[in-house]
Short mmCIF file of C-alpha atoms in Angstrom, two decimals:
data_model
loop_
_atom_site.label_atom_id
_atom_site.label_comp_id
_atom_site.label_asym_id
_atom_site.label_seq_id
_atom_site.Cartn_x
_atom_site.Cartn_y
_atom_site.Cartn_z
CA UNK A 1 14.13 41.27 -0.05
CA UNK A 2 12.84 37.64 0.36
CA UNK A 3 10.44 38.29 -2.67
CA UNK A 4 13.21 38.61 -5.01
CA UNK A 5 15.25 35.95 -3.47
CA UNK A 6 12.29 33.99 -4.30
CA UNK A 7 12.23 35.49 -7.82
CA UNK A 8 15.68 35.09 -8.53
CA UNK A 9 15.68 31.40 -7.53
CA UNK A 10 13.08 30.75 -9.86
CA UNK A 11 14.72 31.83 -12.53
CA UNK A 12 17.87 30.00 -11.93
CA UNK A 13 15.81 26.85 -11.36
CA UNK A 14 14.16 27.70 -14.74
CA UNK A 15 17.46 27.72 -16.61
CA UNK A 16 17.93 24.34 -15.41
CA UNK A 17 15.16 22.81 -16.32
CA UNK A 18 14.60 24.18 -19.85
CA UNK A 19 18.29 23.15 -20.64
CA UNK A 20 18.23 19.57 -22.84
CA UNK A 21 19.90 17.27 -21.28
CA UNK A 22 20.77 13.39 -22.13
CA UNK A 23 17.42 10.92 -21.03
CA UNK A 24 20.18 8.75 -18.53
CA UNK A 25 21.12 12.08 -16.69
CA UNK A 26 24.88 11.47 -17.62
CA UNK A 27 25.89 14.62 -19.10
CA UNK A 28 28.71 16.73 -17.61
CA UNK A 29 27.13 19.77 -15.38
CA UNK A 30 26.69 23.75 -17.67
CA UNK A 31 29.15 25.81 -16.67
CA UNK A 32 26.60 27.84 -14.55
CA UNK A 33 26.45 24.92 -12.30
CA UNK A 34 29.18 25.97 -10.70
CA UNK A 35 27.30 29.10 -9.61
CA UNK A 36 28.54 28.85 -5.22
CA UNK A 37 24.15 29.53 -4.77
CA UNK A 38 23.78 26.01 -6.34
CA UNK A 39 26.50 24.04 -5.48
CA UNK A 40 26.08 24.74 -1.41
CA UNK A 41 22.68 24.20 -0.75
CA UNK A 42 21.87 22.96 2.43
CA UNK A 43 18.33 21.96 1.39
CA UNK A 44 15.99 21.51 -2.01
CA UNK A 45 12.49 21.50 -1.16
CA UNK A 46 10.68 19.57 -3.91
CA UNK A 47 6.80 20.86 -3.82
CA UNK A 48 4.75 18.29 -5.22
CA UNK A 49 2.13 18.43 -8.26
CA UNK A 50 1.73 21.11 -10.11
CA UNK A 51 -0.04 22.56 -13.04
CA UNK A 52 -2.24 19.65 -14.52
CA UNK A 53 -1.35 17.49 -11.69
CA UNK A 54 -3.82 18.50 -8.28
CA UNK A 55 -2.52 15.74 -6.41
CA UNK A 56 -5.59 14.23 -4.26
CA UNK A 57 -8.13 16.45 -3.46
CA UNK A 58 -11.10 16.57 -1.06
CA UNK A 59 -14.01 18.80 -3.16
CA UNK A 60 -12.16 21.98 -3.91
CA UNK A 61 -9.44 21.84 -2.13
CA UNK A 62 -6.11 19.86 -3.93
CA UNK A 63 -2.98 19.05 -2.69
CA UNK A 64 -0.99 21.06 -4.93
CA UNK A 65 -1.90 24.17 -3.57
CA UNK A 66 -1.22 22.76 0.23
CA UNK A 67 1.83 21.46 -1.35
CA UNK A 68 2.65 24.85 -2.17
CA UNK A 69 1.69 26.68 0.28
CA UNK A 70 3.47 24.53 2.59
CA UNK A 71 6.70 24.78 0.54
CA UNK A 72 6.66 28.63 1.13
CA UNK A 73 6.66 29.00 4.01
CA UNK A 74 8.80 26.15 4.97
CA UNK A 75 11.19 28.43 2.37
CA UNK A 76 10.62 31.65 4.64
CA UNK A 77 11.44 29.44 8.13
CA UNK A 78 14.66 28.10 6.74
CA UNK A 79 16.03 31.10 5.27
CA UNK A 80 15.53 32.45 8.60
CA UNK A 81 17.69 30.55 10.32
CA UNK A 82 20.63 30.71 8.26
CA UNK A 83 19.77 27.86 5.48
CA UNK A 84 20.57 27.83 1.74
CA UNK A 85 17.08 27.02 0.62
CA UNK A 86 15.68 25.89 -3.09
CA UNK A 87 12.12 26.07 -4.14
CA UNK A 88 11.66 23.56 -7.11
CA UNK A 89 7.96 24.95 -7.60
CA UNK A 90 7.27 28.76 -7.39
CA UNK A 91 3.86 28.54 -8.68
CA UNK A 92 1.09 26.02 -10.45
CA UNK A 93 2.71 24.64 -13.23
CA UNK A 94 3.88 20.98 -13.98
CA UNK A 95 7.29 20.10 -13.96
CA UNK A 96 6.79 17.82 -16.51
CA UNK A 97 6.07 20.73 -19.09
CA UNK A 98 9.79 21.45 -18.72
CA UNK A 99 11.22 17.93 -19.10
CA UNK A 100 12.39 18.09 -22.68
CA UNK A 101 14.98 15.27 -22.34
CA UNK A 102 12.86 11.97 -20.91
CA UNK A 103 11.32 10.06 -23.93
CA UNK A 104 8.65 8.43 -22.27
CA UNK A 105 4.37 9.20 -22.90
CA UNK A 106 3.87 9.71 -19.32
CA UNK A 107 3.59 12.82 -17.52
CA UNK A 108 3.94 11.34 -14.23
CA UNK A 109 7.24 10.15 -14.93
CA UNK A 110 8.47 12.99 -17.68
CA UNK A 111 7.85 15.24 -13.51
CA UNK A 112 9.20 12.99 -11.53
CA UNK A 113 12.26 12.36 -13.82
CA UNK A 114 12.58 16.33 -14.05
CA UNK A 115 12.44 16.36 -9.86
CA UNK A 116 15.24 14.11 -9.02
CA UNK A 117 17.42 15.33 -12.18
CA UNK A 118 17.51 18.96 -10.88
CA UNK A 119 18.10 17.12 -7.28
CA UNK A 120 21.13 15.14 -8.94
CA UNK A 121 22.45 18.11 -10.65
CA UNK A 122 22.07 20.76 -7.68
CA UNK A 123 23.34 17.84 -4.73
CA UNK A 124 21.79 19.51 -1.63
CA UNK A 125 22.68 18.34 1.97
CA UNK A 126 19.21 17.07 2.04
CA UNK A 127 15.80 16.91 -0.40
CA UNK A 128 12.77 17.34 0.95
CA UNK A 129 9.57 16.36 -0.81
CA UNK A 130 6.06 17.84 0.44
CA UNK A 131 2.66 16.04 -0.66
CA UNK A 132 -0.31 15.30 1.24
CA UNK A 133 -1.65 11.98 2.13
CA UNK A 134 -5.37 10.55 1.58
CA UNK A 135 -7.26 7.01 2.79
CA UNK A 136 -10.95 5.89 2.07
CA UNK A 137 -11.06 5.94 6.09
CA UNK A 138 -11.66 9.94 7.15
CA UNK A 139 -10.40 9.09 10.58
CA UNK A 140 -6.68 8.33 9.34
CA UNK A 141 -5.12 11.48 10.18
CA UNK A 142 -1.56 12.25 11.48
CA UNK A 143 2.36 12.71 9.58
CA UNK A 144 4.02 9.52 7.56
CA UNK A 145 7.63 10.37 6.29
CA UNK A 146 8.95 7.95 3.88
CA UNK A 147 12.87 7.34 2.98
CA UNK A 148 15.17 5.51 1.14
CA UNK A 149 17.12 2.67 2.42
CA UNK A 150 20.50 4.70 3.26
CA UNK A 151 21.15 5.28 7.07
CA UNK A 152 21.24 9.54 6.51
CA UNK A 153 18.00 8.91 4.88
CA UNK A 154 16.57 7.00 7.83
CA UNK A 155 18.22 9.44 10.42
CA UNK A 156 16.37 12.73 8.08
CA UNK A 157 12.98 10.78 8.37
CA UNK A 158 13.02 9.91 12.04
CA UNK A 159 13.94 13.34 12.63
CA UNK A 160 11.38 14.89 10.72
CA UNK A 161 9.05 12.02 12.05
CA UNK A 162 9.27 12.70 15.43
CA UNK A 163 9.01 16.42 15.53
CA UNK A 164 5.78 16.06 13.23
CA UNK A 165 4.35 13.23 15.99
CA UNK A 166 4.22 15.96 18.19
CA UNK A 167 2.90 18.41 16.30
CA UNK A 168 0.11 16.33 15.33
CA UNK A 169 0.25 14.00 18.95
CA UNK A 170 0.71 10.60 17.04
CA UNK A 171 2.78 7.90 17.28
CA UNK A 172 3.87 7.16 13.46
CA UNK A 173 7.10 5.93 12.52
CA UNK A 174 9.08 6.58 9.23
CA UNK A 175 8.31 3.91 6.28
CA UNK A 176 10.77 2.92 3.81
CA UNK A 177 9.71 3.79 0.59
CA UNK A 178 11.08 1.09 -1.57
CA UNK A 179 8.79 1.35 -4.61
CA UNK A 180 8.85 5.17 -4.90
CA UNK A 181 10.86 7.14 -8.19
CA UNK A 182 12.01 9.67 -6.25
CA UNK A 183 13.79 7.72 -3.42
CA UNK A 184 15.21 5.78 -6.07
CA UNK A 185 16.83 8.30 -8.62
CA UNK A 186 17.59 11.02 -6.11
CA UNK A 187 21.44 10.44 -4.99
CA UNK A 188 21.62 12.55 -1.93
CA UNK A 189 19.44 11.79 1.47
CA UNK A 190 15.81 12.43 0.33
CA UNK A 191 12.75 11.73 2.19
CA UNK A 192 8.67 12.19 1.57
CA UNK A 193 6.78 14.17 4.11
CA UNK A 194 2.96 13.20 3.97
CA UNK A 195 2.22 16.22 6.07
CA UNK A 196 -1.41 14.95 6.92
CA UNK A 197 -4.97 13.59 5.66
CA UNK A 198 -6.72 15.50 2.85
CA UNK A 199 -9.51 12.95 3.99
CA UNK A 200 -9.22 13.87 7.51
CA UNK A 201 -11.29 16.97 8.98
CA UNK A 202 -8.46 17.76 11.86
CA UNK A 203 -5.28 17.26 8.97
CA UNK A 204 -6.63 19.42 6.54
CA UNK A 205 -7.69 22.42 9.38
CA UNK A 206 -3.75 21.91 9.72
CA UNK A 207 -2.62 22.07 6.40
CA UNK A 208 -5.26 25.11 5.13
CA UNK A 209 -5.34 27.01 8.37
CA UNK A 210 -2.92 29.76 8.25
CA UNK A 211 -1.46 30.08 11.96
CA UNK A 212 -1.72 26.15 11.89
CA UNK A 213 0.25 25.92 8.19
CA UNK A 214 3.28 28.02 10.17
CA UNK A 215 2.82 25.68 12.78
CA UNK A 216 3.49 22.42 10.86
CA UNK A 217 6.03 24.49 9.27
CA UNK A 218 7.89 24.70 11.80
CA UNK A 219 7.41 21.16 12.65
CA UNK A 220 9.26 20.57 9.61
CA UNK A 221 11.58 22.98 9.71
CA UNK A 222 12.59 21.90 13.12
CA UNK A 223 12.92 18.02 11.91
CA UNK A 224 15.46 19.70 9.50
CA UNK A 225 17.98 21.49 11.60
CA UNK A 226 17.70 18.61 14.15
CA UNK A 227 19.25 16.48 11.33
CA UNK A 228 21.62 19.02 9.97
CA UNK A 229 23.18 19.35 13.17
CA UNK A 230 24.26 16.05 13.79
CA UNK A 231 25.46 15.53 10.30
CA UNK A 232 29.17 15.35 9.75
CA UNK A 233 31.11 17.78 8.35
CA UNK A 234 32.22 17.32 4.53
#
């Protein structure tokens, strides 16, 4: 059964994404937008990279696959416990292949412009965006969430922040993340979980280990509910 939820999501999230729409995001939502699954979604997880895009990387190992990975079972935890759950990523492609509306050369932005449109039109409770962090230093290791400058935003990364601290026994607080597209375009509380060190040997054991991948999983997953709990009722 959870195999062809994930199916059928994908191809709802493909319809979306295929469909032209205007470059300013303006236009009035399809018809299937109204679709209950879409409308009441309690959370879009936005998996990172894709396709072309690996992300960082330490030798054969790239962050789009963690990314992922991650995203899955993240997917899997949430539906268990009662969540309405997007995947914006089912499997390694770029985003950006789909954009067909953003008349700009770059790739980077043609993905990121196709993330936060699909976050605009769907309006989850929440978006959460998994990637994987890297430094020249291999002994920076540990969590960083990054939000935008709303309060709910702020609230969603502290949650998330602390339940990743312990996980991971640091001491990290949430950044702002002033400069970055996604915080910026995405209208609903959004946040960017750097779930650990590509550089570092103990954050990638973590991220690539699979016992250790449903641990931090769970990290995140509990970060989540923590938030949705104490979030007022619309």
């Amino acid at each position: 059964m959870r195999i062809r939820i994930l199916i059928s999501t994908a191809l709802i999230l493909s319809v979306i994404l295929s469909c032209p729409i205007s470059g300013k995001a303006t236009s009035k939502p399809y018809p299937y937008m109204i679709n209950p699954f879409l409308t009441n979604v309690d959370v879009l997880l936005d998996v990172g990279h894709g396709g072309i895009d690996s992300g960082t990387l330490h030798g054969d190992v790239y962050e789009k696959d963690i990314n992922l990975e991650m995203g899955k079972i993240t997917y899997s935890l949430l539906r268990e416990k009662g969540l309405r759950v997007l995947l914006n990523r089912m499997d390694d492609y770029a985003l950006s292949s789909e954009n067909l509306w953003f008349r700009n050369r770059s790739r980077h932005l043609k993905d990121l412009a196709q993330r936060s449109h699909l976050a605009n039109e769907i309006r989850p409770k929440i978006v959460i965006s998994l990637h994987v962090n890297w430094a020249t230093n291999t002994r920076a290791r540990g969590p960083v969430v990054l939000h935008q400058k709303s309060d709910s935003s702020k609230q969603l990364a502290t949650s998330l922040q602390r339940s990743l601290n312990h996980l991971y026994t640091t001491e990290t607080a949430p950044v702002y993340g002033k400069t970055y597209f996604l915080l910026k375009h995405i209208q609903v509380p959004a946040v960017i979980v750097e779930m650990g060190f590509i550089s570092n040997e103990q954050d990638r054991e973590q991220m690539m280990q699979p016992q250790k991948q449903r641990q931090l999983a769970e990290a995140i997953s509990v970060g989540i509910l923590a938030y949705l709990k104490k979030e007022p009722a619309h």
